[in-house]
Amino acid sequence: MANSVRERFVQKVATLKRVERVPGLASVYTTFNEIWLHIRYSSLNKLRRYWFDVDTYKVLDWQGKRRFVVCLVCGDENTVVFLPDDRLFEWYEGVQPNRKGHWMVNIFPRDDRLVLRVAAGRPEYDLTEYVNRYD
């Protein structure tokens, strides 16, 4: 992720809550209220989608032990999908990670909203209620 985008995103969160990097975990921050922010970044690619990877080794290790939100930064800090851990596990249930152990997250702009596509043959999810939820 472009460091400047991540830094601006973290600064934006810091205006609302105290936030610090979690030692030893790349792109993971804590807000000190038992929530971790796992930050992923994508620019809009040639196929007109944002494409992210989520490391299943990390998130499955955290499952049931701590609450976290995957922050999918779409282009810049002004368009962020805050995907709660329970939604991530619900939507990706039964989806096998790729050979590197990642779930692939594809977000498509549609009209004035963002849509997440998990995999072929699976439902799409409207992300409207998760966009820019800095609260």
mmCIF file of N, CA and C in Angstrom:
data_model
loop_
_atom_site.group_PDB
_atom_site.id
_atom_site.type_symbol
_atom_site.label_atom_id
_atom_site.label_comp_id
_atom_site.label_asym_id
_atom_site.label_seq_id
_atom_site.Cartn_x
_atom_site.Cartn_y
_atom_site.Cartn_z
ATOM 1 N N MET A 1 0.863 -1.180 0.000
ATOM 2 C CA MET A 1 0.000 0.000 0.000
ATOM 3 C C MET A 1 0.892 1.221 0.000
ATOM 4 N N ALA A 2 0.465 2.237 -0.684
ATOM 5 C CA ALA A 2 1.210 3.482 -0.666
ATOM 6 C C ALA A 2 1.226 3.988 0.773
ATOM 7 N N ASN A 3 2.429 4.180 1.301
ATOM 8 C CA ASN A 3 2.548 4.586 2.699
ATOM 9 C C ASN A 3 1.796 5.865 2.990
ATOM 10 N N SER A 4 1.794 6.791 2.063
ATOM 11 C CA SER A 4 1.111 8.059 2.317
ATOM 12 C C SER A 4 -0.396 7.857 2.462
ATOM 13 N N VAL A 5 -0.976 6.946 1.697
ATOM 14 C CA VAL A 5 -2.409 6.679 1.811
ATOM 15 C C VAL A 5 -2.689 6.043 3.168
ATOM 16 N N ARG A 6 -1.898 5.051 3.556
ATOM 17 C CA ARG A 6 -2.086 4.406 4.856
ATOM 18 C C ARG A 6 -1.921 5.421 5.983
ATOM 19 N N GLU A 7 -0.901 6.250 5.897
ATOM 20 C CA GLU A 7 -0.669 7.265 6.933
ATOM 21 C C GLU A 7 -1.832 8.243 7.026
ATOM 22 N N ARG A 8 -2.359 8.683 5.891
ATOM 23 C CA ARG A 8 -3.512 9.596 5.920
ATOM 24 C C ARG A 8 -4.742 8.907 6.501
ATOM 25 N N PHE A 9 -4.927 7.635 6.166
ATOM 26 C CA PHE A 9 -6.039 6.882 6.728
ATOM 27 C C PHE A 9 -5.891 6.777 8.250
ATOM 28 N N VAL A 10 -4.720 6.402 8.720
ATOM 29 C CA VAL A 10 -4.487 6.270 10.163
ATOM 30 C C VAL A 10 -4.672 7.620 10.852
ATOM 31 N N GLN A 11 -4.208 8.705 10.236
ATOM 32 C CA GLN A 11 -4.411 10.043 10.811
ATOM 33 C C GLN A 11 -5.894 10.385 10.899
ATOM 34 N N LYS A 12 -6.654 9.999 9.901
ATOM 35 C CA LYS A 12 -8.092 10.268 9.915
ATOM 36 C C LYS A 12 -8.762 9.516 11.065
ATOM 37 N N VAL A 13 -8.387 8.257 11.270
ATOM 38 C CA VAL A 13 -8.913 7.481 12.394
ATOM 39 C C VAL A 13 -8.470 8.114 13.713
ATOM 40 N N ALA A 14 -7.227 8.585 13.762
ATOM 41 C CA ALA A 14 -6.677 9.156 14.992
ATOM 42 C C ALA A 14 -7.394 10.430 15.434
ATOM 43 N N THR A 15 -8.106 11.097 14.529
ATOM 44 C CA THR A 15 -8.878 12.270 14.945
ATOM 45 C C THR A 15 -10.099 11.853 15.756
ATOM 46 N N LEU A 16 -10.480 10.571 15.661
ATOM 47 C CA LEU A 16 -11.650 10.055 16.369
ATOM 48 C C LEU A 16 -11.280 9.170 17.554
ATOM 49 N N LYS A 17 -10.189 8.413 17.420
ATOM 50 C CA LYS A 17 -9.772 7.458 18.444
ATOM 51 C C LYS A 17 -8.257 7.392 18.476
ATOM 52 N N ARG A 18 -7.733 7.056 19.640
ATOM 53 C CA ARG A 18 -6.300 6.808 19.751
ATOM 54 C C ARG A 18 -5.989 5.533 18.958
ATOM 55 N N VAL A 19 -4.968 5.575 18.143
ATOM 56 C CA VAL A 19 -4.623 4.436 17.292
ATOM 57 C C VAL A 19 -3.103 4.288 17.254
ATOM 58 N N GLU A 20 -2.659 3.033 17.307
ATOM 59 C CA GLU A 20 -1.235 2.720 17.285
ATOM 60 C C GLU A 20 -1.006 1.433 16.519
ATOM 61 N N ARG A 21 0.172 1.306 15.961
ATOM 62 C CA ARG A 21 0.555 0.079 15.243
ATOM 63 C C ARG A 21 0.655 -1.072 16.252
ATOM 64 N N VAL A 22 0.221 -2.260 15.849
ATOM 65 C CA VAL A 22 0.392 -3.463 16.654
ATOM 66 C C VAL A 22 1.787 -4.006 16.352
ATOM 67 N N PRO A 23 2.656 -4.087 17.361
ATOM 68 C CA PRO A 23 4.028 -4.553 17.116
ATOM 69 C C PRO A 23 4.068 -5.944 16.492
ATOM 70 N N GLY A 24 4.909 -6.094 15.475
ATOM 71 C CA GLY A 24 5.125 -7.388 14.844
ATOM 72 C C GLY A 24 4.108 -7.778 13.785
ATOM 73 N N LEU A 25 3.089 -6.937 13.553
ATOM 74 C CA LEU A 25 2.076 -7.253 12.543
ATOM 75 C C LEU A 25 1.996 -6.124 11.522
ATOM 76 N N ALA A 26 2.347 -6.431 10.292
ATOM 77 C CA ALA A 26 2.317 -5.422 9.229
ATOM 78 C C ALA A 26 0.888 -4.998 8.948
ATOM 79 N N SER A 27 0.672 -3.703 8.806
ATOM 80 C CA SER A 27 -0.614 -3.118 8.426
ATOM 81 C C SER A 27 -1.740 -3.393 9.418
ATOM 82 N N VAL A 28 -1.395 -3.617 10.688
ATOM 83 C CA VAL A 28 -2.399 -3.848 11.725
ATOM 84 C C VAL A 28 -2.209 -2.803 12.822
ATOM 85 N N TYR A 29 -3.333 -2.175 13.199
ATOM 86 C CA TYR A 29 -3.332 -1.119 14.204
ATOM 87 C C TYR A 29 -4.379 -1.438 15.263
ATOM 88 N N THR A 30 -4.199 -0.868 16.443
ATOM 89 C CA THR A 30 -5.181 -1.038 17.494
ATOM 90 C C THR A 30 -5.773 0.315 17.871
ATOM 91 N N THR A 31 -7.042 0.290 18.236
ATOM 92 C CA THR A 31 -7.723 1.505 18.687
ATOM 93 C C THR A 31 -7.881 1.504 20.203
ATOM 94 N N PHE A 32 -7.291 0.521 20.873
ATOM 95 C CA PHE A 32 -7.296 0.401 22.332
ATOM 96 C C PHE A 32 -8.665 0.119 22.911
ATOM 97 N N ASN A 33 -9.615 -0.270 22.104
ATOM 98 C CA ASN A 33 -10.909 -0.694 22.630
ATOM 99 C C ASN A 33 -11.170 -2.134 22.187
ATOM 100 N N GLU A 34 -10.069 -2.903 22.125
ATOM 101 C CA GLU A 34 -10.116 -4.315 21.768
ATOM 102 C C GLU A 34 -10.399 -4.559 20.288
ATOM 103 N N ILE A 35 -10.372 -3.522 19.471
ATOM 104 C CA ILE A 35 -10.568 -3.690 18.027
ATOM 105 C C ILE A 35 -9.242 -3.459 17.316
ATOM 106 N N TRP A 36 -8.901 -4.376 16.446
ATOM 107 C CA TRP A 36 -7.751 -4.192 15.583
ATOM 108 C C TRP A 36 -8.244 -3.765 14.207
ATOM 109 N N LEU A 37 -7.470 -2.912 13.560
ATOM 110 C CA LEU A 37 -7.730 -2.469 12.196
ATOM 111 C C LEU A 37 -6.694 -3.124 11.290
ATOM 112 N N HIS A 38 -7.147 -3.997 10.411
ATOM 113 C CA HIS A 38 -6.258 -4.660 9.452
ATOM 114 C C HIS A 38 -6.426 -3.915 8.135
ATOM 115 N N ILE A 39 -5.437 -3.113 7.764
ATOM 116 C CA ILE A 39 -5.558 -2.179 6.644
ATOM 117 C C ILE A 39 -5.026 -2.813 5.366
ATOM 118 N N ARG A 40 -5.863 -2.802 4.334
ATOM 119 C CA ARG A 40 -5.500 -3.278 3.006
ATOM 120 C C ARG A 40 -5.772 -2.131 2.032
ATOM 121 N N TYR A 41 -5.006 -2.055 0.965
ATOM 122 C CA TYR A 41 -5.122 -0.954 0.000
ATOM 123 C C TYR A 41 -5.167 -1.492 -1.423
ATOM 124 N N SER A 42 -5.957 -0.819 -2.264
ATOM 125 C CA SER A 42 -5.950 -1.093 -3.699
ATOM 126 C C SER A 42 -6.323 0.177 -4.448
ATOM 127 N N SER A 43 -5.667 0.362 -5.566
ATOM 128 C CA SER A 43 -6.135 1.390 -6.493
ATOM 129 C C SER A 43 -7.101 0.704 -7.459
ATOM 130 N N LEU A 44 -7.826 1.489 -8.209
ATOM 131 C CA LEU A 44 -8.742 0.943 -9.204
ATOM 132 C C LEU A 44 -7.896 0.400 -10.360
ATOM 133 N N ASN A 45 -8.053 -0.883 -10.677
ATOM 134 C CA ASN A 45 -7.197 -1.467 -11.709
ATOM 135 C C ASN A 45 -7.835 -1.370 -13.098
ATOM 136 N N LYS A 46 -7.161 -1.941 -14.084
ATOM 137 C CA LYS A 46 -7.620 -1.862 -15.477
ATOM 138 C C LYS A 46 -8.991 -2.514 -15.686
ATOM 139 N N LEU A 47 -9.322 -3.480 -14.840
ATOM 140 C CA LEU A 47 -10.611 -4.167 -14.956
ATOM 141 C C LEU A 47 -11.712 -3.419 -14.214
ATOM 142 N N ARG A 48 -11.404 -2.207 -13.759
ATOM 143 C CA ARG A 48 -12.371 -1.340 -13.058
ATOM 144 C C ARG A 48 -12.860 -1.973 -11.755
ATOM 145 N N ARG A 49 -11.912 -2.511 -10.987
ATOM 146 C CA ARG A 49 -12.234 -3.073 -9.678
ATOM 147 C C ARG A 49 -11.082 -2.805 -8.723
ATOM 148 N N TYR A 50 -11.398 -2.872 -7.453
ATOM 149 C CA TYR A 50 -10.386 -2.826 -6.404
ATOM 150 C C TYR A 50 -10.139 -4.270 -6.004
ATOM 151 N N TRP A 51 -8.883 -4.653 -5.884
ATOM 152 C CA TRP A 51 -8.527 -6.042 -5.665
ATOM 153 C C TRP A 51 -7.632 -6.124 -4.435
ATOM 154 N N PHE A 52 -8.075 -6.874 -3.433
ATOM 155 C CA PHE A 52 -7.364 -6.989 -2.160
ATOM 156 C C PHE A 52 -7.094 -8.456 -1.852
ATOM 157 N N ASP A 53 -6.076 -8.688 -1.023
ATOM 158 C CA ASP A 53 -5.882 -10.023 -0.461
ATOM 159 C C ASP A 53 -5.996 -9.908 1.056
ATOM 160 N N VAL A 54 -6.578 -10.936 1.657
ATOM 161 C CA VAL A 54 -6.684 -11.009 3.112
ATOM 162 C C VAL A 54 -6.012 -12.315 3.534
ATOM 163 N N ASP A 55 -4.994 -12.196 4.359
ATOM 164 C CA ASP A 55 -4.198 -13.334 4.806
ATOM 165 C C ASP A 55 -5.023 -14.198 5.764
ATOM 166 N N THR A 56 -5.416 -15.382 5.314
ATOM 167 C CA THR A 56 -6.254 -16.242 6.155
ATOM 168 C C THR A 56 -5.500 -16.773 7.360
ATOM 169 N N TYR A 57 -4.171 -16.886 7.261
ATOM 170 C CA TYR A 57 -3.409 -17.352 8.425
ATOM 171 C C TYR A 57 -3.582 -16.374 9.587
ATOM 172 N N LYS A 58 -3.534 -15.083 9.278
ATOM 173 C CA LYS A 58 -3.724 -14.064 10.323
ATOM 174 C C LYS A 58 -5.151 -14.080 10.858
ATOM 175 N N VAL A 59 -6.113 -13.916 9.965
ATOM 176 C CA VAL A 59 -7.487 -13.704 10.422
ATOM 177 C C VAL A 59 -8.077 -14.952 11.078
ATOM 178 N N LEU A 60 -7.721 -16.132 10.595
ATOM 179 C CA LEU A 60 -8.230 -17.343 11.237
ATOM 180 C C LEU A 60 -7.599 -17.546 12.610
ATOM 181 N N ASP A 61 -6.362 -17.079 12.779
ATOM 182 C CA ASP A 61 -5.719 -17.128 14.086
ATOM 183 C C ASP A 61 -6.410 -16.175 15.067
ATOM 184 N N TRP A 62 -6.889 -15.039 14.568
ATOM 185 C CA TRP A 62 -7.568 -14.062 15.423
ATOM 186 C C TRP A 62 -9.010 -14.453 15.729
ATOM 187 N N GLN A 63 -9.605 -15.284 14.886
ATOM 188 C CA GLN A 63 -11.028 -15.625 15.022
ATOM 189 C C GLN A 63 -11.313 -16.177 16.418
ATOM 190 N N GLY A 64 -12.311 -15.588 17.071
ATOM 191 C CA GLY A 64 -12.708 -16.008 18.403
ATOM 192 C C GLY A 64 -11.812 -15.499 19.521
ATOM 193 N N LYS A 65 -10.671 -14.890 19.164
ATOM 194 C CA LYS A 65 -9.731 -14.384 20.176
ATOM 195 C C LYS A 65 -9.781 -12.873 20.305
ATOM 196 N N ARG A 66 -10.069 -12.202 19.214
ATOM 197 C CA ARG A 66 -10.114 -10.735 19.226
ATOM 198 C C ARG A 66 -11.001 -10.240 18.104
ATOM 199 N N ARG A 67 -11.582 -9.083 18.311
ATOM 200 C CA ARG A 67 -12.407 -8.449 17.275
ATOM 201 C C ARG A 67 -11.492 -7.634 16.370
ATOM 202 N N PHE A 68 -11.793 -7.651 15.079
ATOM 203 C CA PHE A 68 -11.031 -6.844 14.134
ATOM 204 C C PHE A 68 -11.934 -6.410 12.999
ATOM 205 N N VAL A 69 -11.481 -5.385 12.316
ATOM 206 C CA VAL A 69 -12.152 -4.854 11.146
ATOM 207 C C VAL A 69 -11.126 -4.803 10.030
ATOM 208 N N VAL A 70 -11.474 -5.349 8.877
ATOM 209 C CA VAL A 70 -10.605 -5.231 7.711
ATOM 210 C C VAL A 70 -10.982 -3.919 7.035
ATOM 211 N N CYS A 71 -10.017 -3.021 6.940
ATOM 212 C CA CYS A 71 -10.229 -1.696 6.346
ATOM 213 C C CYS A 71 -9.723 -1.759 4.907
ATOM 214 N N LEU A 72 -10.645 -1.778 3.974
ATOM 215 C CA LEU A 72 -10.318 -1.892 2.555
ATOM 216 C C LEU A 72 -10.313 -0.499 1.951
ATOM 217 N N VAL A 73 -9.115 0.062 1.808
ATOM 218 C CA VAL A 73 -8.942 1.424 1.308
ATOM 219 C C VAL A 73 -8.995 1.368 -0.215
ATOM 220 N N CYS A 74 -10.048 1.951 -0.762
ATOM 221 C CA CYS A 74 -10.303 1.929 -2.205
ATOM 222 C C CYS A 74 -9.801 3.233 -2.823
ATOM 223 N N GLY A 75 -8.552 3.235 -3.247
ATOM 224 C CA GLY A 75 -7.975 4.404 -3.904
ATOM 225 C C GLY A 75 -7.347 5.399 -2.955
ATOM 226 N N ASP A 76 -8.115 5.874 -1.977
ATOM 227 C CA ASP A 76 -7.572 6.807 -0.991
ATOM 228 C C ASP A 76 -8.400 6.733 0.293
ATOM 229 N N GLU A 77 -7.999 7.514 1.272
ATOM 230 C CA GLU A 77 -8.625 7.462 2.593
ATOM 231 C C GLU A 77 -10.057 7.990 2.617
ATOM 232 N N ASN A 78 -10.538 8.504 1.505
ATOM 233 C CA ASN A 78 -11.908 9.014 1.440
ATOM 234 C C ASN A 78 -12.923 7.957 1.021
ATOM 235 N N THR A 79 -12.447 6.777 0.634
ATOM 236 C CA THR A 79 -13.334 5.666 0.284
ATOM 237 C C THR A 79 -12.778 4.406 0.933
ATOM 238 N N VAL A 80 -13.317 4.100 2.106
ATOM 239 C CA VAL A 80 -12.837 2.950 2.876
ATOM 240 C C VAL A 80 -14.028 2.074 3.254
ATOM 241 N N VAL A 81 -13.904 0.790 2.982
ATOM 242 C CA VAL A 81 -14.898 -0.186 3.418
ATOM 243 C C VAL A 81 -14.398 -0.760 4.739
ATOM 244 N N PHE A 82 -15.212 -0.612 5.786
ATOM 245 C CA PHE A 82 -14.898 -1.153 7.101
ATOM 246 C C PHE A 82 -15.655 -2.475 7.236
ATOM 247 N N LEU A 83 -14.972 -3.577 6.953
ATOM 248 C CA LEU A 83 -15.607 -4.891 6.929
ATOM 249 C C LEU A 83 -15.361 -5.601 8.261
ATOM 250 N N PRO A 84 -16.399 -5.733 9.087
ATOM 251 C CA PRO A 84 -16.243 -6.394 10.389
ATOM 252 C C PRO A 84 -15.875 -7.869 10.229
ATOM 253 N N ASP A 85 -15.155 -8.381 11.209
ATOM 254 C CA ASP A 85 -14.694 -9.770 11.143
ATOM 255 C C ASP A 85 -15.837 -10.764 10.977
ATOM 256 N N ASP A 86 -16.951 -10.555 11.657
ATOM 257 C CA ASP A 86 -18.049 -11.521 11.534
ATOM 258 C C ASP A 86 -18.613 -11.567 10.114
ATOM 259 N N ARG A 87 -18.670 -10.420 9.441
ATOM 260 C CA ARG A 87 -19.132 -10.384 8.041
ATOM 261 C C ARG A 87 -18.122 -11.101 7.147
ATOM 262 N N LEU A 88 -16.832 -10.828 7.353
ATOM 263 C CA LEU A 88 -15.790 -11.477 6.549
ATOM 264 C C LEU A 88 -15.932 -12.989 6.638
ATOM 265 N N PHE A 89 -16.046 -13.520 7.851
ATOM 266 C CA PHE A 89 -16.152 -14.969 8.019
ATOM 267 C C PHE A 89 -17.457 -15.514 7.458
ATOM 268 N N GLU A 90 -18.528 -14.754 7.582
ATOM 269 C CA GLU A 90 -19.815 -15.188 7.031
ATOM 270 C C GLU A 90 -19.758 -15.255 5.510
ATOM 271 N N TRP A 91 -19.270 -14.191 4.893
ATOM 272 C CA TRP A 91 -19.264 -14.110 3.437
ATOM 273 C C TRP A 91 -18.259 -15.059 2.793
ATOM 274 N N TYR A 92 -17.160 -15.362 3.491
ATOM 275 C CA TYR A 92 -16.127 -16.228 2.932
ATOM 276 C C TYR A 92 -16.196 -17.659 3.455
ATOM 277 N N GLU A 93 -17.268 -17.986 4.180
ATOM 278 C CA GLU A 93 -17.427 -19.347 4.685
ATOM 279 C C GLU A 93 -17.420 -20.335 3.522
ATOM 280 N N GLY A 94 -16.579 -21.345 3.632
ATOM 281 C CA GLY A 94 -16.487 -22.373 2.601
ATOM 282 C C GLY A 94 -15.615 -22.009 1.417
ATOM 283 N N VAL A 95 -15.096 -20.790 1.365
ATOM 284 C CA VAL A 95 -14.217 -20.369 0.277
ATOM 285 C C VAL A 95 -12.786 -20.761 0.630
ATOM 286 N N GLN A 96 -12.174 -21.527 -0.243
ATOM 287 C CA GLN A 96 -10.797 -21.946 -0.015
ATOM 288 C C GLN A 96 -9.850 -20.802 -0.387
ATOM 289 N N PRO A 97 -8.848 -20.540 0.446
ATOM 290 C CA PRO A 97 -7.863 -19.517 0.083
ATOM 291 C C PRO A 97 -7.017 -19.983 -1.101
ATOM 292 N N ASN A 98 -6.356 -19.029 -1.730
ATOM 293 C CA ASN A 98 -5.458 -19.390 -2.832
ATOM 294 C C ASN A 98 -4.223 -20.108 -2.274
ATOM 295 N N ARG A 99 -3.302 -20.465 -3.123
ATOM 296 C CA ARG A 99 -2.148 -21.257 -2.684
ATOM 297 C C ARG A 99 -1.240 -20.509 -1.715
ATOM 298 N N LYS A 100 -1.356 -19.183 -1.656
ATOM 299 C CA LYS A 100 -0.578 -18.392 -0.695
ATOM 300 C C LYS A 100 -1.318 -18.203 0.623
ATOM 301 N N GLY A 101 -2.537 -18.730 0.712
ATOM 302 C CA GLY A 101 -3.299 -18.614 1.943
ATOM 303 C C GLY A 101 -4.113 -17.337 2.048
ATOM 304 N N HIS A 102 -4.453 -16.745 0.894
ATOM 305 C CA HIS A 102 -5.212 -15.494 0.884
ATOM 306 C C HIS A 102 -6.617 -15.685 0.330
ATOM 307 N N TRP A 103 -7.551 -14.980 0.941
ATOM 308 C CA TRP A 103 -8.860 -14.799 0.329
ATOM 309 C C TRP A 103 -8.750 -13.571 -0.561
ATOM 310 N N MET A 104 -9.288 -13.646 -1.745
ATOM 311 C CA MET A 104 -9.253 -12.508 -2.652
ATOM 312 C C MET A 104 -10.564 -11.737 -2.514
ATOM 313 N N VAL A 105 -10.443 -10.444 -2.352
ATOM 314 C CA VAL A 105 -11.601 -9.565 -2.196
ATOM 315 C C VAL A 105 -11.643 -8.662 -3.418
ATOM 316 N N ASN A 106 -12.729 -8.735 -4.157
ATOM 317 C CA ASN A 106 -12.927 -7.905 -5.345
ATOM 318 C C ASN A 106 -14.084 -6.958 -5.083
ATOM 319 N N ILE A 107 -13.811 -5.665 -5.189
ATOM 320 C CA ILE A 107 -14.846 -4.657 -4.997
ATOM 321 C C ILE A 107 -15.015 -3.891 -6.298
ATOM 322 N N PHE A 108 -16.267 -3.822 -6.747
ATOM 323 C CA PHE A 108 -16.593 -3.176 -8.003
ATOM 324 C C PHE A 108 -17.432 -1.926 -7.768
ATOM 325 N N PRO A 109 -17.046 -0.791 -8.354
ATOM 326 C CA PRO A 109 -17.928 0.374 -8.319
ATOM 327 C C PRO A 109 -19.111 0.129 -9.248
ATOM 328 N N ARG A 110 -20.311 0.341 -8.735
ATOM 329 C CA ARG A 110 -21.532 0.199 -9.539
ATOM 330 C C ARG A 110 -22.400 1.410 -9.253
ATOM 331 N N ASP A 111 -22.630 2.205 -10.261
ATOM 332 C CA ASP A 111 -23.400 3.436 -10.102
ATOM 333 C C ASP A 111 -22.761 4.256 -8.979
ATOM 334 N N ASP A 112 -23.473 4.469 -7.896
ATOM 335 C CA ASP A 112 -22.919 5.286 -6.803
ATOM 336 C C ASP A 112 -22.643 4.439 -5.559
ATOM 337 N N ARG A 113 -22.376 3.145 -5.756
ATOM 338 C CA ARG A 113 -22.134 2.260 -4.623
ATOM 339 C C ARG A 113 -20.992 1.304 -4.940
ATOM 340 N N LEU A 114 -20.559 0.561 -3.925
ATOM 341 C CA LEU A 114 -19.528 -0.453 -4.086
ATOM 342 C C LEU A 114 -20.143 -1.824 -3.809
ATOM 343 N N VAL A 115 -19.719 -2.823 -4.595
ATOM 344 C CA VAL A 115 -20.233 -4.174 -4.466
ATOM 345 C C VAL A 115 -19.052 -5.125 -4.310
ATOM 346 N N LEU A 116 -19.150 -6.032 -3.330
ATOM 347 C CA LEU A 116 -18.110 -7.026 -3.109
ATOM 348 C C LEU A 116 -18.526 -8.333 -3.764
ATOM 349 N N ARG A 117 -17.613 -8.889 -4.536
ATOM 350 C CA ARG A 117 -17.840 -10.185 -5.169
ATOM 351 C C ARG A 117 -16.829 -11.164 -4.564
ATOM 352 N N VAL A 118 -17.339 -12.221 -3.928
ATOM 353 C CA VAL A 118 -16.493 -13.206 -3.259
ATOM 354 C C VAL A 118 -15.895 -14.169 -4.275
ATOM 355 N N ALA A 119 -16.751 -14.843 -5.023
ATOM 356 C CA ALA A 119 -16.291 -15.833 -5.997
ATOM 357 C C ALA A 119 -17.433 -16.104 -6.973
ATOM 358 N N ALA A 120 -17.088 -16.730 -8.086
ATOM 359 C CA ALA A 120 -18.114 -17.086 -9.068
ATOM 360 C C ALA A 120 -19.130 -18.013 -8.417
ATOM 361 N N GLY A 121 -20.396 -17.777 -8.724
ATOM 362 C CA GLY A 121 -21.449 -18.613 -8.183
ATOM 363 C C GLY A 121 -21.875 -18.244 -6.770
ATOM 364 N N ARG A 122 -21.241 -17.240 -6.195
ATOM 365 C CA ARG A 122 -21.602 -16.783 -4.850
ATOM 366 C C ARG A 122 -22.322 -15.451 -4.974
ATOM 367 N N PRO A 123 -23.135 -15.084 -3.967
ATOM 368 C CA PRO A 123 -23.838 -13.794 -4.054
ATOM 369 C C PRO A 123 -22.869 -12.611 -3.997
ATOM 370 N N GLU A 124 -23.334 -11.486 -4.513
ATOM 371 C CA GLU A 124 -22.602 -10.225 -4.377
ATOM 372 C C GLU A 124 -23.169 -9.494 -3.174
ATOM 373 N N TYR A 125 -22.353 -8.643 -2.556
ATOM 374 C CA TYR A 125 -22.780 -7.915 -1.364
ATOM 375 C C TYR A 125 -22.650 -6.420 -1.581
ATOM 376 N N ASP A 126 -23.730 -5.711 -1.346
ATOM 377 C CA ASP A 126 -23.739 -4.253 -1.407
ATOM 378 C C ASP A 126 -23.033 -3.740 -0.155
ATOM 379 N N LEU A 127 -22.016 -2.913 -0.329
ATOM 380 C CA LEU A 127 -21.191 -2.445 0.785
ATOM 381 C C LEU A 127 -21.591 -1.076 1.321
ATOM 382 N N THR A 128 -22.701 -0.540 0.861
ATOM 383 C CA THR A 128 -23.104 0.817 1.222
ATOM 384 C C THR A 128 -23.027 1.070 2.723
ATOM 385 N N GLU A 129 -23.538 0.158 3.533
ATOM 386 C CA GLU A 129 -23.570 0.386 4.977
ATOM 387 C C GLU A 129 -22.192 0.278 5.636
ATOM 388 N N TYR A 130 -21.173 -0.161 4.901
ATOM 389 C CA TYR A 130 -19.834 -0.330 5.457
ATOM 390 C C TYR A 130 -18.837 0.734 4.968
ATOM 391 N N VAL A 131 -19.256 1.578 4.044
ATOM 392 C CA VAL A 131 -18.357 2.575 3.455
ATOM 393 C C VAL A 131 -18.234 3.782 4.379
ATOM 394 N N ASN A 132 -16.975 4.147 4.644
ATOM 395 C CA ASN A 132 -16.628 5.346 5.444
ATOM 396 C C ASN A 132 -17.286 5.358 6.807
ATOM 397 N N ARG A 133 -17.382 4.221 7.448
ATOM 398 C CA ARG A 133 -17.955 4.115 8.790
ATOM 399 C C ARG A 133 -16.867 4.368 9.835
ATOM 400 N N TYR A 134 -16.344 5.575 9.849
ATOM 401 C CA TYR A 134 -15.299 5.939 10.805
ATOM 402 C C TYR A 134 -15.811 5.954 12.238
ATOM 403 N N ASP A 135 -17.143 5.882 12.410
ATOM 404 C CA ASP A 135 -17.684 5.857 13.761
ATOM 405 C C ASP A 135 -17.484 4.490 14.375
#
